[in-house]
mmCIF file of C-alpha atoms in Angstrom:
data_model
loop_
_atom_site.group_PDB
_atom_site.id
_atom_site.type_symbol
_atom_site.label_atom_id
_atom_site.label_comp_id
_atom_site.label_asym_id
_atom_site.label_seq_id
_atom_site.Cartn_x
_atom_site.Cartn_y
_atom_site.Cartn_z
ATOM 1 C CA UNK A 16 0.000 0.000 0.000
ATOM 2 C CA UNK A 17 1.688 3.271 -1.095
ATOM 3 C CA UNK A 18 2.349 6.314 1.094
ATOM 4 C CA UNK A 19 1.444 4.576 4.350
ATOM 5 C CA UNK A 20 3.702 3.997 7.350
ATOM 6 C CA UNK A 21 2.712 2.016 10.446
ATOM 7 C CA UNK A 22 4.843 2.546 13.544
ATOM 8 C CA UNK A 23 4.447 0.441 16.686
ATOM 9 C CA UNK A 24 5.188 1.538 20.223
ATOM 10 C CA UNK A 25 6.370 -0.876 22.913
ATOM 11 C CA UNK A 26 2.887 -1.514 24.306
ATOM 12 C CA UNK A 27 1.623 -4.020 21.695
ATOM 13 C CA UNK A 28 4.018 -4.832 18.810
ATOM 14 C CA UNK A 29 2.141 -8.079 18.047
ATOM 15 C CA UNK A 30 -1.100 -6.217 17.262
ATOM 16 C CA UNK A 31 0.813 -3.789 15.023
ATOM 17 C CA UNK A 32 2.351 -6.760 13.186
ATOM 18 C CA UNK A 33 -1.113 -8.298 12.614
ATOM 19 C CA UNK A 34 -2.515 -4.990 11.343
ATOM 20 C CA UNK A 35 0.447 -4.435 9.015
ATOM 21 C CA UNK A 36 0.099 -8.006 7.724
ATOM 22 C CA UNK A 37 -3.576 -7.398 6.924
ATOM 23 C CA UNK A 38 -2.582 -4.266 4.980
ATOM 24 C CA UNK A 39 0.102 -6.167 3.072
ATOM 25 C CA UNK A 40 3.002 -4.258 4.579
ATOM 26 C CA UNK A 41 5.487 -4.397 7.482
ATOM 27 C CA UNK A 42 5.711 -2.154 10.565
ATOM 28 C CA UNK A 43 8.075 0.733 9.812
ATOM 29 C CA UNK A 44 11.470 1.033 11.502
ATOM 30 C CA UNK A 45 11.660 2.849 14.807
ATOM 31 C CA UNK A 46 14.096 2.577 17.716
ATOM 32 C CA UNK A 47 12.579 3.064 21.174
ATOM 33 C CA UNK A 48 14.936 3.176 24.134
ATOM 34 C CA UNK A 49 15.550 4.864 27.455
ATOM 35 C CA UNK A 50 18.482 6.914 28.602
ATOM 36 C CA UNK A 51 20.173 6.106 31.912
ATOM 37 C CA UNK A 52 17.938 8.671 33.660
ATOM 38 C CA UNK A 53 14.819 6.886 32.241
ATOM 39 C CA UNK A 54 13.982 9.579 29.681
ATOM 40 C CA UNK A 55 12.335 8.099 26.571
ATOM 41 C CA UNK A 56 14.282 8.317 23.305
ATOM 42 C CA UNK A 57 12.642 7.778 19.903
ATOM 43 C CA UNK A 58 14.512 7.421 16.605
ATOM 44 C CA UNK A 59 12.349 7.152 13.473
ATOM 45 C CA UNK A 60 14.323 4.816 11.199
ATOM 46 C CA UNK A 61 12.976 5.835 7.768
ATOM 47 C CA UNK A 62 11.689 8.868 5.878
ATOM 48 C CA UNK A 63 8.095 9.914 6.561
ATOM 49 C CA UNK A 64 8.091 13.073 4.418
ATOM 50 C CA UNK A 65 4.709 13.397 2.697
ATOM 51 C CA UNK A 66 3.551 10.037 4.081
ATOM 52 C CA UNK A 67 0.314 8.980 5.808
ATOM 53 C CA UNK A 68 1.604 7.857 9.214
ATOM 54 C CA UNK A 69 -0.233 5.607 11.723
ATOM 55 C CA UNK A 70 1.246 5.204 15.212
ATOM 56 C CA UNK A 71 -0.152 2.283 17.218
ATOM 57 C CA UNK A 72 0.147 2.406 20.989
ATOM 58 C CA UNK A 73 -2.299 0.892 23.467
ATOM 59 C CA UNK A 74 -2.599 3.305 26.327
ATOM 60 C CA UNK A 75 -3.266 1.162 29.374
ATOM 61 C CA UNK A 76 -2.387 -2.203 30.861
ATOM 62 C CA UNK A 77 1.068 -3.732 31.290
ATOM 63 C CA UNK A 78 1.738 -1.406 34.256
ATOM 64 C CA UNK A 79 3.500 1.213 32.124
ATOM 65 C CA UNK A 80 0.657 3.569 31.184
ATOM 66 C CA UNK A 81 2.649 6.794 31.564
ATOM 67 C CA UNK A 82 5.726 5.478 29.720
ATOM 68 C CA UNK A 83 3.595 4.298 26.815
ATOM 69 C CA UNK A 84 1.711 7.593 26.668
ATOM 70 C CA UNK A 85 4.943 9.621 26.629
ATOM 71 C CA UNK A 86 6.437 7.303 24.006
ATOM 72 C CA UNK A 87 3.409 7.841 21.757
ATOM 73 C CA UNK A 88 3.513 11.639 22.162
ATOM 74 C CA UNK A 89 7.213 11.747 21.244
ATOM 75 C CA UNK A 90 6.641 9.485 18.201
ATOM 76 C CA UNK A 91 3.790 11.721 16.981
ATOM 77 C CA UNK A 92 5.939 14.840 17.452
ATOM 78 C CA UNK A 93 8.945 13.225 15.726
ATOM 79 C CA UNK A 94 6.865 12.278 12.664
ATOM 80 C CA UNK A 95 5.154 15.666 12.520
ATOM 81 C CA UNK A 96 8.386 17.683 12.489
ATOM 82 C CA UNK A 97 9.812 15.222 9.929
ATOM 83 C CA UNK A 98 7.143 16.556 7.493
ATOM 84 C CA UNK A 99 4.629 13.668 7.625
ATOM 85 C CA UNK A 100 1.506 14.568 5.617
ATOM 86 C CA UNK A 101 -0.862 13.255 8.298
ATOM 87 C CA UNK A 102 -0.274 11.555 11.656
ATOM 88 C CA UNK A 103 -2.988 9.278 13.052
ATOM 89 C CA UNK A 104 -2.734 7.936 16.596
ATOM 90 C CA UNK A 105 -4.226 4.432 16.748
ATOM 91 C CA UNK A 106 -5.008 3.903 20.443
ATOM 92 C CA UNK A 107 -6.921 0.615 20.907
ATOM 93 C CA UNK A 108 -7.315 1.316 24.638
ATOM 94 C CA UNK A 109 -7.430 5.032 25.518
ATOM 95 C CA UNK A 110 -5.396 5.929 28.639
ATOM 96 C CA UNK A 111 -7.031 7.693 31.609
ATOM 97 C CA UNK A 112 -10.468 7.120 30.032
ATOM 98 C CA UNK A 113 -12.140 6.583 33.413
ATOM 99 C CA UNK A 114 -11.118 10.064 34.576
ATOM 100 C CA UNK A 115 -13.592 11.682 32.200
ATOM 101 C CA UNK A 116 -15.569 13.953 34.530
ATOM 102 C CA UNK A 117 -15.256 16.034 37.657
ATOM 103 C CA UNK A 118 -17.057 13.645 40.017
ATOM 104 C CA UNK A 119 -15.857 15.317 43.232
ATOM 105 C CA UNK A 120 -14.284 18.581 44.350
ATOM 106 C CA UNK A 121 -10.838 19.329 42.916
ATOM 107 C CA UNK A 122 -10.846 16.152 40.767
ATOM 108 C CA UNK A 123 -8.937 16.429 37.460
ATOM 109 C CA UNK A 124 -10.456 15.538 34.088
ATOM 110 C CA UNK A 125 -7.374 13.596 33.001
ATOM 111 C CA UNK A 126 -8.958 12.189 29.816
ATOM 112 C CA UNK A 127 -9.283 15.779 28.551
ATOM 113 C CA UNK A 128 -5.648 16.474 29.468
ATOM 114 C CA UNK A 129 -4.546 13.429 27.428
ATOM 115 C CA UNK A 130 -6.645 14.718 24.484
ATOM 116 C CA UNK A 131 -4.905 18.109 24.712
ATOM 117 C CA UNK A 132 -1.475 16.441 24.853
ATOM 118 C CA UNK A 133 -2.189 14.346 21.727
ATOM 119 C CA UNK A 134 -3.381 17.416 19.810
ATOM 120 C CA UNK A 135 -0.395 19.548 20.884
ATOM 121 C CA UNK A 136 2.021 16.720 19.982
ATOM 122 C CA UNK A 137 0.693 16.966 16.422
ATOM 123 C CA UNK A 138 -1.911 14.196 15.974
ATOM 124 C CA UNK A 139 -4.296 14.946 13.090
ATOM 125 C CA UNK A 140 -6.701 12.055 13.698
ATOM 126 C CA UNK A 141 -7.446 9.501 16.435
ATOM 127 C CA UNK A 142 -8.623 5.911 15.981
ATOM 128 C CA UNK A 143 -9.641 4.171 19.203
ATOM 129 C CA UNK A 144 -11.947 1.400 20.390
ATOM 130 C CA UNK A 145 -14.810 1.312 22.931
ATOM 131 C CA UNK A 146 -14.084 4.505 24.861
ATOM 132 C CA UNK A 147 -15.183 4.283 28.496
ATOM 133 C CA UNK A 148 -17.433 7.276 27.806
ATOM 134 C CA UNK A 149 -18.163 8.213 24.182
ATOM 135 C CA UNK A 150 -18.243 11.915 25.195
ATOM 136 C CA UNK A 151 -14.407 11.753 25.299
ATOM 137 C CA UNK A 152 -14.625 12.268 21.508
ATOM 138 C CA UNK A 153 -15.793 15.794 22.320
ATOM 139 C CA UNK A 154 -12.538 16.527 24.179
ATOM 140 C CA UNK A 155 -10.789 16.696 20.782
ATOM 141 C CA UNK A 156 -10.941 19.339 18.048
ATOM 142 C CA UNK A 157 -9.603 16.771 15.539
ATOM 143 C CA UNK A 158 -11.527 13.815 14.013
ATOM 144 C CA UNK A 159 -11.977 10.798 16.328
ATOM 145 C CA UNK A 160 -13.156 7.373 15.138
ATOM 146 C CA UNK A 161 -14.427 5.396 18.128
ATOM 147 C CA UNK A 162 -14.709 1.836 16.807
ATOM 148 C CA UNK A 163 -16.788 -0.845 18.544
ATOM 149 C CA UNK A 164 -15.851 -4.384 19.533
ATOM 150 C CA UNK A 165 -19.604 -5.178 19.542
ATOM 151 C CA UNK A 166 -19.673 -6.949 16.110
ATOM 152 C CA UNK A 167 -16.778 -9.199 17.214
ATOM 153 C CA UNK A 168 -18.530 -9.855 20.557
ATOM 154 C CA UNK A 169 -21.780 -10.855 18.795
ATOM 155 C CA UNK A 170 -19.817 -13.198 16.539
ATOM 156 C CA UNK A 171 -18.099 -14.820 19.553
ATOM 157 C CA UNK A 172 -21.410 -15.306 21.413
ATOM 158 C CA UNK A 173 -23.074 -16.944 18.394
ATOM 159 C CA UNK A 174 -20.104 -19.242 17.703
ATOM 160 C CA UNK A 175 -19.222 -20.265 21.285
ATOM 161 C CA UNK A 176 -22.424 -20.333 23.354
ATOM 162 C CA UNK A 177 -24.734 -23.146 22.243
ATOM 163 C CA UNK A 178 -28.073 -21.881 23.566
ATOM 164 C CA UNK A 179 -27.315 -18.191 23.012
ATOM 165 C CA UNK A 180 -30.947 -17.525 22.061
ATOM 166 C CA UNK A 181 -31.892 -18.248 25.703
ATOM 167 C CA UNK A 182 -29.224 -16.043 27.252
ATOM 168 C CA UNK A 183 -29.602 -12.759 29.143
ATOM 169 C CA UNK A 184 -27.148 -9.899 28.542
ATOM 170 C CA UNK A 185 -26.238 -8.243 31.837
ATOM 171 C CA UNK A 186 -24.713 -4.846 32.552
ATOM 172 C CA UNK A 187 -22.671 -4.797 35.802
ATOM 173 C CA UNK A 188 -23.525 -1.102 36.322
ATOM 174 C CA UNK A 189 -25.961 1.566 35.146
ATOM 175 C CA UNK A 190 -23.286 3.237 32.992
ATOM 176 C CA UNK A 191 -23.075 0.245 30.634
ATOM 177 C CA UNK A 192 -26.855 -0.085 30.112
ATOM 178 C CA UNK A 193 -26.786 1.434 26.613
ATOM 179 C CA UNK A 194 -24.079 -1.007 25.439
ATOM 180 C CA UNK A 195 -25.985 -4.006 26.836
ATOM 181 C CA UNK A 196 -29.340 -2.941 25.348
ATOM 182 C CA UNK A 197 -27.684 -2.618 21.917
ATOM 183 C CA UNK A 198 -26.231 -6.169 22.089
ATOM 184 C CA UNK A 199 -29.471 -7.643 23.507
ATOM 185 C CA UNK A 200 -31.495 -6.026 20.689
ATOM 186 C CA UNK A 201 -29.175 -7.379 17.992
ATOM 187 C CA UNK A 202 -29.343 -10.890 19.485
ATOM 188 C CA UNK A 203 -33.097 -10.494 20.172
ATOM 189 C CA UNK A 204 -32.716 -11.592 23.822
ATOM 190 C CA UNK A 205 -33.533 -10.077 27.219
ATOM 191 C CA UNK A 206 -31.213 -7.900 29.270
ATOM 192 C CA UNK A 207 -30.712 -7.264 32.982
ATOM 193 C CA UNK A 208 -28.951 -4.611 35.031
ATOM 194 C CA UNK A 209 -26.959 -4.688 38.255
ATOM 195 C CA UNK A 210 -27.004 -1.533 40.340
ATOM 196 C CA UNK A 211 -23.870 -1.143 42.440
ATOM 197 C CA UNK A 212 -22.871 1.228 45.205
ATOM 198 C CA UNK A 213 -19.194 1.931 45.855
ATOM 199 C CA UNK A 214 -17.669 2.873 49.197
ATOM 200 C CA UNK A 215 -14.342 3.779 47.542
ATOM 201 C CA UNK A 216 -12.984 3.441 43.976
ATOM 202 C CA UNK A 217 -12.461 -0.194 42.829
ATOM 203 C CA UNK A 218 -14.469 -1.548 45.813
ATOM 204 C CA UNK A 219 -18.145 -2.398 45.480
ATOM 205 C CA UNK A 220 -20.255 -2.191 48.635
ATOM 206 C CA UNK A 221 -23.694 -3.488 47.591
ATOM 207 C CA UNK A 222 -25.347 -4.904 44.451
ATOM 208 C CA UNK A 223 -28.979 -5.136 43.346
ATOM 209 C CA UNK A 224 -30.111 -7.156 40.304
ATOM 210 C CA UNK A 225 -32.854 -5.711 38.094
ATOM 211 C CA UNK A 226 -34.186 -8.358 35.686
ATOM 212 C CA UNK A 227 -34.752 -12.133 35.506
ATOM 213 C CA UNK A 228 -31.884 -14.596 34.915
ATOM 214 C CA UNK A 229 -33.437 -17.702 36.482
ATOM 215 C CA UNK A 230 -32.436 -20.904 34.615
ATOM 216 C CA UNK A 231 -30.716 -18.914 31.850
ATOM 217 C CA UNK A 232 -27.166 -18.273 30.659
ATOM 218 C CA UNK A 233 -26.039 -14.838 31.843
ATOM 219 C CA UNK A 234 -23.466 -12.891 29.810
ATOM 220 C CA UNK A 235 -21.965 -9.898 31.619
ATOM 221 C CA UNK A 236 -20.847 -7.227 29.136
ATOM 222 C CA UNK A 237 -18.643 -4.239 30.008
ATOM 223 C CA UNK A 238 -15.899 -2.145 28.417
ATOM 224 C CA UNK A 239 -13.055 -2.840 30.849
ATOM 225 C CA UNK A 240 -11.900 -5.616 33.210
ATOM 226 C CA UNK A 241 -9.460 -4.098 35.702
ATOM 227 C CA UNK A 242 -9.299 -5.604 39.203
ATOM 228 C CA UNK A 243 -12.378 -7.765 38.357
ATOM 229 C CA UNK A 244 -13.953 -7.153 41.790
ATOM 230 C CA UNK A 245 -17.185 -5.928 40.178
ATOM 231 C CA UNK A 246 -17.513 -8.697 37.592
ATOM 232 C CA UNK A 247 -16.792 -11.489 40.129
ATOM 233 C CA UNK A 248 -19.377 -10.103 42.595
ATOM 234 C CA UNK A 249 -21.855 -9.635 39.746
ATOM 235 C CA UNK A 250 -21.336 -13.296 38.726
ATOM 236 C CA UNK A 251 -22.029 -14.422 42.319
ATOM 237 C CA UNK A 252 -25.195 -12.302 42.372
ATOM 238 C CA UNK A 253 -26.368 -13.850 39.084
ATOM 239 C CA UNK A 254 -25.689 -17.394 40.354
ATOM 240 C CA UNK A 255 -27.689 -16.615 43.514
ATOM 241 C CA UNK A 256 -30.526 -15.427 41.245
ATOM 242 C CA UNK A 257 -30.566 -18.834 39.485
ATOM 243 C CA UNK A 258 -28.376 -18.348 36.396
ATOM 244 C CA UNK A 259 -27.322 -21.666 34.778
ATOM 245 C CA UNK A 260 -23.919 -20.351 33.718
ATOM 246 C CA UNK A 261 -22.167 -16.984 33.770
ATOM 247 C CA UNK A 262 -19.847 -15.647 31.059
ATOM 248 C CA UNK A 263 -18.156 -12.244 30.976
ATOM 249 C CA UNK A 264 -17.268 -10.318 27.812
ATOM 250 C CA UNK A 265 -15.088 -7.209 28.165
ATOM 251 C CA UNK A 266 -13.415 -5.130 25.445
ATOM 252 C CA UNK A 267 -10.243 -4.222 27.348
ATOM 253 C CA UNK A 268 -8.649 -6.811 29.655
ATOM 254 C CA UNK A 269 -6.318 -4.862 31.964
ATOM 255 C CA UNK A 270 -6.356 -7.496 34.784
ATOM 256 C CA UNK A 271 -4.397 -5.540 37.387
ATOM 257 C CA UNK A 272 -3.679 -6.478 41.013
ATOM 258 C CA UNK A 273 -5.530 -9.587 42.240
ATOM 259 C CA UNK A 274 -7.697 -9.840 39.076
ATOM 260 C CA UNK A 275 -6.383 -13.187 37.770
ATOM 261 C CA UNK A 276 -6.744 -14.899 41.170
ATOM 262 C CA UNK A 277 -10.275 -13.538 41.513
ATOM 263 C CA UNK A 278 -11.283 -14.798 38.054
ATOM 264 C CA UNK A 279 -9.769 -18.257 38.689
ATOM 265 C CA UNK A 280 -11.630 -18.571 42.009
ATOM 266 C CA UNK A 281 -14.937 -17.274 40.635
ATOM 267 C CA UNK A 282 -17.999 -19.014 39.203
ATOM 268 C CA UNK A 283 -17.423 -17.413 35.783
ATOM 269 C CA UNK A 284 -17.149 -20.048 33.014
ATOM 270 C CA UNK A 285 -15.005 -17.839 30.765
ATOM 271 C CA UNK A 286 -13.994 -14.180 30.608
ATOM 272 C CA UNK A 287 -13.617 -13.028 27.017
ATOM 273 C CA UNK A 288 -11.572 -9.928 26.185
ATOM 274 C CA UNK A 289 -10.225 -8.401 22.981
ATOM 275 C CA UNK A 290 -6.521 -8.127 22.199
ATOM 276 C CA UNK A 291 -6.442 -4.303 22.469
ATOM 277 C CA UNK A 292 -4.028 -5.098 25.333
ATOM 278 C CA UNK A 293 -1.569 -8.065 25.136
ATOM 279 C CA UNK A 294 -3.110 -11.152 26.772
ATOM 280 C CA UNK A 295 -0.671 -14.075 26.184
ATOM 281 C CA UNK A 296 0.910 -13.998 29.664
ATOM 282 C CA UNK A 297 -2.460 -13.615 31.388
ATOM 283 C CA UNK A 298 -4.019 -16.514 29.437
ATOM 284 C CA UNK A 299 -1.056 -18.723 30.466
ATOM 285 C CA UNK A 300 -1.754 -17.948 34.158
ATOM 286 C CA UNK A 301 -5.575 -17.987 33.927
ATOM 287 C CA UNK A 302 -7.062 -20.434 31.377
ATOM 288 C CA UNK A 303 -10.548 -18.922 31.897
ATOM 289 C CA UNK A 304 -9.433 -15.900 29.822
ATOM 290 C CA UNK A 305 -10.095 -16.046 26.069
ATOM 291 C CA UNK A 306 -9.031 -13.372 23.558
ATOM 292 C CA UNK A 307 -10.900 -12.056 20.505
ATOM 293 C CA UNK A 308 -8.675 -10.660 17.751
ATOM 294 C CA UNK A 309 -9.717 -7.118 16.725
ATOM 295 C CA UNK A 310 -6.774 -6.484 14.370
ATOM 296 C CA UNK A 311 -9.097 -6.944 11.368
ATOM 297 C CA UNK A 312 -11.351 -4.090 12.599
ATOM 298 C CA UNK A 313 -8.436 -1.730 13.312
ATOM 299 C CA UNK A 314 -6.652 -2.692 10.089
ATOM 300 C CA UNK A 315 -9.756 -2.094 7.993
ATOM 301 C CA UNK A 316 -10.310 1.272 9.726
ATOM 302 C CA UNK A 317 -6.742 2.296 8.788
ATOM 303 C CA UNK A 318 -7.235 1.132 5.173
ATOM 304 C CA UNK A 319 -10.519 3.017 4.824
ATOM 305 C CA UNK A 320 -9.096 6.173 6.452
ATOM 306 C CA UNK A 321 -6.057 6.070 4.162
ATOM 307 C CA UNK A 322 -8.260 5.672 1.056
ATOM 308 C CA UNK A 323 -10.764 8.325 2.165
ATOM 309 C CA UNK A 324 -13.611 5.801 2.591
ATOM 310 C CA UNK A 325 -16.325 5.712 5.255
ATOM 311 C CA UNK A 326 -15.655 3.618 8.386
ATOM 312 C CA UNK A 327 -19.319 3.422 9.469
ATOM 313 C CA UNK A 328 -19.592 -0.124 8.005
ATOM 314 C CA UNK A 329 -17.310 -1.289 10.863
ATOM 315 C CA UNK A 330 -19.789 -0.136 13.532
ATOM 316 C CA UNK A 331 -22.018 -3.104 12.721
ATOM 317 C CA UNK A 332 -19.839 -5.635 10.915
ATOM 318 C CA UNK A 333 -16.635 -7.616 11.375
ATOM 319 C CA UNK A 334 -14.508 -7.311 8.192
ATOM 320 C CA UNK A 335 -13.578 -10.631 6.562
#
């Protein structure tokens, strides 16, 4: 493909390789290293003058969020001042996405700060997937394509759950209700909602189930699996309410802290995540984790953007 360069940061080189392969090219040369004082150094290894540049860096997971963010900003800046025609940041998992509003006094809106940093660094376009809150698109004054893992999730449910027509799609909190209703409508099944109250962040105090899951397969759907406290408690609540089996489908599998132990000790049959964040090591430790490959969606979005085509087809379909 002419006039296109795909650069990969250190966060997910395997995904970049898959995307490049789909586009019939190879990831472009870049050297990423650190000086002795831990400053990030980026050396772009080939000319980008007049080229359409795509920089892939997943912004969370792996315990190095800030390093990966800084690395991406420097790569964008380096390509921009090297006369790249257009620089697109491909961020499968947007960093700081949960800090998207001022929910208490003196709280920062860090997702907006990240948006400002990307724009100032020189990004002309953002491609991301399943933002925690879709309003984050409004933090930018440049085009943002927020792709959905939903078509890939629907495909996985239909191929891997035998009696999927009898399942119930469950949202573990009120914030994810819209996502769950959309999936339930497309599968033509019922949905349920769990209302949770938190004492402090990442700790759920009390849960209330709204909906009927008795003698049915429950599928919990959310955008992010972090410490997995919520999803494990939600699974217990669904089992108490008579669910035959509980599955969990999340777009971004961060799995920080005690998450893997919690999942292994839970009543969840399988927790399915996309590969927006590397999952190989986690799957080796916790066999309940399964990964859906979304490189075809991201790759097709890059191809369509490069050719000036619409990406709206990807909102409802998985490219072949």
